[in-house]
Amino acid sequence: MAHAGGYRPLDAVMVLKANPNVHVDLSFSPIYFAGSSIREDFEFLVRRCDPARVLFGSDFPAASIEASLEWLHALFTRAAIPPAHRAAILHDNAARLFADR
């Protein structure tokens, strides 16, 4: 699911819950909606969902890789995401999914 559901990340949470084969990427939307109340919904998604089904993304060039990483690292800190989950979201999940193809 692209862009973590856009302006509806809580819907993305429910799609992930109902569909074990779906993954969600955290691209573009967090940067686009910066400063909005949706930030908390993105944090909820990252805290609540299986970290093996969440992927980092930037949607470059629409959103810079640096800004996307800065946002995600701040979320990891605020939400106390464990190091293993951080590694999964930033790299391991994409490597696993792309290797399977």
mmCIF file of C-alpha atoms in Angstrom:
data_model
loop_
_atom_site.group_PDB
_atom_site.id
_atom_site.type_symbol
_atom_site.label_atom_id
_atom_site.label_comp_id
_atom_site.label_asym_id
_atom_site.label_seq_id
_atom_site.Cartn_x
_atom_site.Cartn_y
_atom_site.Cartn_z
ATOM 1 C CA MET A 1 0.000 0.000 0.000
ATOM 2 C CA ALA A 2 1.657 3.177 -1.192
ATOM 3 C CA HIS A 3 2.154 6.288 0.906
ATOM 4 C CA ALA A 4 0.842 4.626 4.103
ATOM 5 C CA GLY A 5 -2.678 5.373 2.966
ATOM 6 C CA GLY A 6 -2.018 9.036 2.210
ATOM 7 C CA TYR A 7 -4.174 11.146 4.487
ATOM 8 C CA ARG A 8 -5.803 7.985 5.888
ATOM 9 C CA PRO A 9 -3.046 6.017 7.655
ATOM 10 C CA LEU A 10 -5.577 4.519 10.066
ATOM 11 C CA ASP A 11 -7.277 2.906 7.075
ATOM 12 C CA ALA A 12 -3.874 1.473 6.148
ATOM 13 C CA VAL A 13 -3.677 -0.071 9.626
ATOM 14 C CA MET A 14 -6.990 -1.820 9.059
ATOM 15 C CA VAL A 15 -5.998 -2.992 5.558
ATOM 16 C CA LEU A 16 -2.817 -4.506 7.010
ATOM 17 C CA LYS A 17 -4.825 -6.185 9.758
ATOM 18 C CA ALA A 18 -7.269 -7.717 7.270
ATOM 19 C CA ASN A 19 -4.737 -8.728 4.593
ATOM 20 C CA PRO A 20 -1.613 -10.603 5.734
ATOM 21 C CA ASN A 21 0.022 -10.311 2.293
ATOM 22 C CA VAL A 22 -0.092 -6.483 2.186
ATOM 23 C CA HIS A 23 2.857 -4.243 3.041
ATOM 24 C CA VAL A 24 2.848 -0.481 3.503
ATOM 25 C CA ASP A 25 5.497 2.056 2.579
ATOM 26 C CA LEU A 26 6.134 5.296 4.433
ATOM 27 C CA SER A 27 6.827 7.467 1.416
ATOM 28 C CA PHE A 28 5.726 10.998 0.555
ATOM 29 C CA SER A 29 2.698 11.320 2.873
ATOM 30 C CA PRO A 30 4.605 11.982 6.111
ATOM 31 C CA ILE A 31 6.501 14.831 4.445
ATOM 32 C CA TYR A 32 3.457 16.194 2.621
ATOM 33 C CA PHE A 33 1.336 16.225 5.786
ATOM 34 C CA ALA A 34 4.079 17.508 8.103
ATOM 35 C CA GLY A 35 2.652 19.702 10.826
ATOM 36 C CA SER A 36 -0.802 18.145 10.627
ATOM 37 C CA SER A 37 -2.603 15.905 13.088
ATOM 38 C CA ILE A 38 -1.969 12.978 10.739
ATOM 39 C CA ARG A 39 1.557 12.698 12.188
ATOM 40 C CA GLU A 40 0.151 10.885 15.205
ATOM 41 C CA ASP A 41 -1.677 8.440 12.942
ATOM 42 C CA PHE A 42 1.586 7.596 11.143
ATOM 43 C CA GLU A 43 3.220 7.002 14.525
ATOM 44 C CA PHE A 44 0.317 4.775 15.524
ATOM 45 C CA LEU A 45 0.761 2.762 12.325
ATOM 46 C CA VAL A 46 4.473 2.228 12.944
ATOM 47 C CA ARG A 47 3.943 1.305 16.614
ATOM 48 C CA ARG A 48 0.910 -0.906 16.040
ATOM 49 C CA CYS A 49 1.597 -2.802 12.816
ATOM 50 C CA ASP A 50 3.893 -5.743 12.269
ATOM 51 C CA PRO A 51 7.290 -4.123 11.584
ATOM 52 C CA ALA A 52 7.989 -6.826 8.977
ATOM 53 C CA ARG A 53 5.245 -5.274 6.823
ATOM 54 C CA VAL A 54 6.329 -1.618 6.958
ATOM 55 C CA LEU A 55 8.872 -0.201 4.493
ATOM 56 C CA PHE A 56 10.817 3.027 4.287
ATOM 57 C CA GLY A 57 10.301 5.085 1.180
ATOM 58 C CA SER A 58 10.955 8.667 0.157
ATOM 59 C CA ASP A 59 9.084 9.020 -3.146
ATOM 60 C CA PHE A 60 12.138 10.878 -4.451
ATOM 61 C CA PRO A 61 12.216 13.384 -6.122
ATOM 62 C CA ALA A 62 8.797 14.547 -4.825
ATOM 63 C CA ALA A 63 10.158 14.189 -1.284
ATOM 64 C CA SER A 64 13.865 14.193 -0.524
ATOM 65 C CA ILE A 65 15.493 11.076 0.865
ATOM 66 C CA GLU A 66 17.178 13.154 3.574
ATOM 67 C CA ALA A 67 13.914 14.738 4.756
ATOM 68 C CA SER A 68 12.170 11.362 4.709
ATOM 69 C CA LEU A 69 14.925 9.750 6.784
ATOM 70 C CA GLU A 70 14.968 12.679 9.206
ATOM 71 C CA TRP A 71 11.205 12.355 9.703
ATOM 72 C CA LEU A 72 11.424 8.595 10.197
ATOM 73 C CA HIS A 73 14.307 8.762 12.688
ATOM 74 C CA ALA A 74 12.372 11.349 14.694
ATOM 75 C CA LEU A 75 9.353 9.039 14.688
ATOM 76 C CA PHE A 76 11.516 6.110 15.819
ATOM 77 C CA THR A 77 12.760 8.205 18.730
ATOM 78 C CA ARG A 78 9.341 9.543 19.762
ATOM 79 C CA ALA A 79 7.706 6.123 19.513
ATOM 80 C CA ALA A 80 10.647 4.211 21.102
ATOM 81 C CA ILE A 81 10.869 1.811 18.165
ATOM 82 C CA PRO A 82 13.385 -0.967 18.946
ATOM 83 C CA PRO A 83 16.594 -1.145 16.867
ATOM 84 C CA ALA A 84 15.587 -4.435 15.201
ATOM 85 C CA HIS A 85 12.299 -2.916 14.023
ATOM 86 C CA ARG A 86 14.136 0.162 12.752
ATOM 87 C CA ALA A 87 16.472 -2.015 10.699
ATOM 88 C CA ALA A 88 13.537 -3.983 9.321
ATOM 89 C CA ILE A 89 11.699 -0.842 8.210
ATOM 90 C CA LEU A 90 14.769 0.911 6.810
ATOM 91 C CA HIS A 91 16.318 -2.018 4.944
ATOM 92 C CA ASP A 92 15.587 -5.614 5.830
ATOM 93 C CA ASN A 93 11.959 -5.772 4.675
ATOM 94 C CA ALA A 94 12.690 -4.354 1.232
ATOM 95 C CA ALA A 95 15.706 -6.637 0.829
ATOM 96 C CA ARG A 96 13.562 -9.644 1.740
ATOM 97 C CA LEU A 97 10.672 -8.690 -0.543
ATOM 98 C CA PHE A 98 12.853 -7.854 -3.529
ATOM 99 C CA ALA A 99 14.939 -11.017 -3.076
ATOM 100 C CA ASP A 100 11.754 -13.097 -3.214
ATOM 101 C CA ARG A 101 10.903 -11.828 -6.705
#
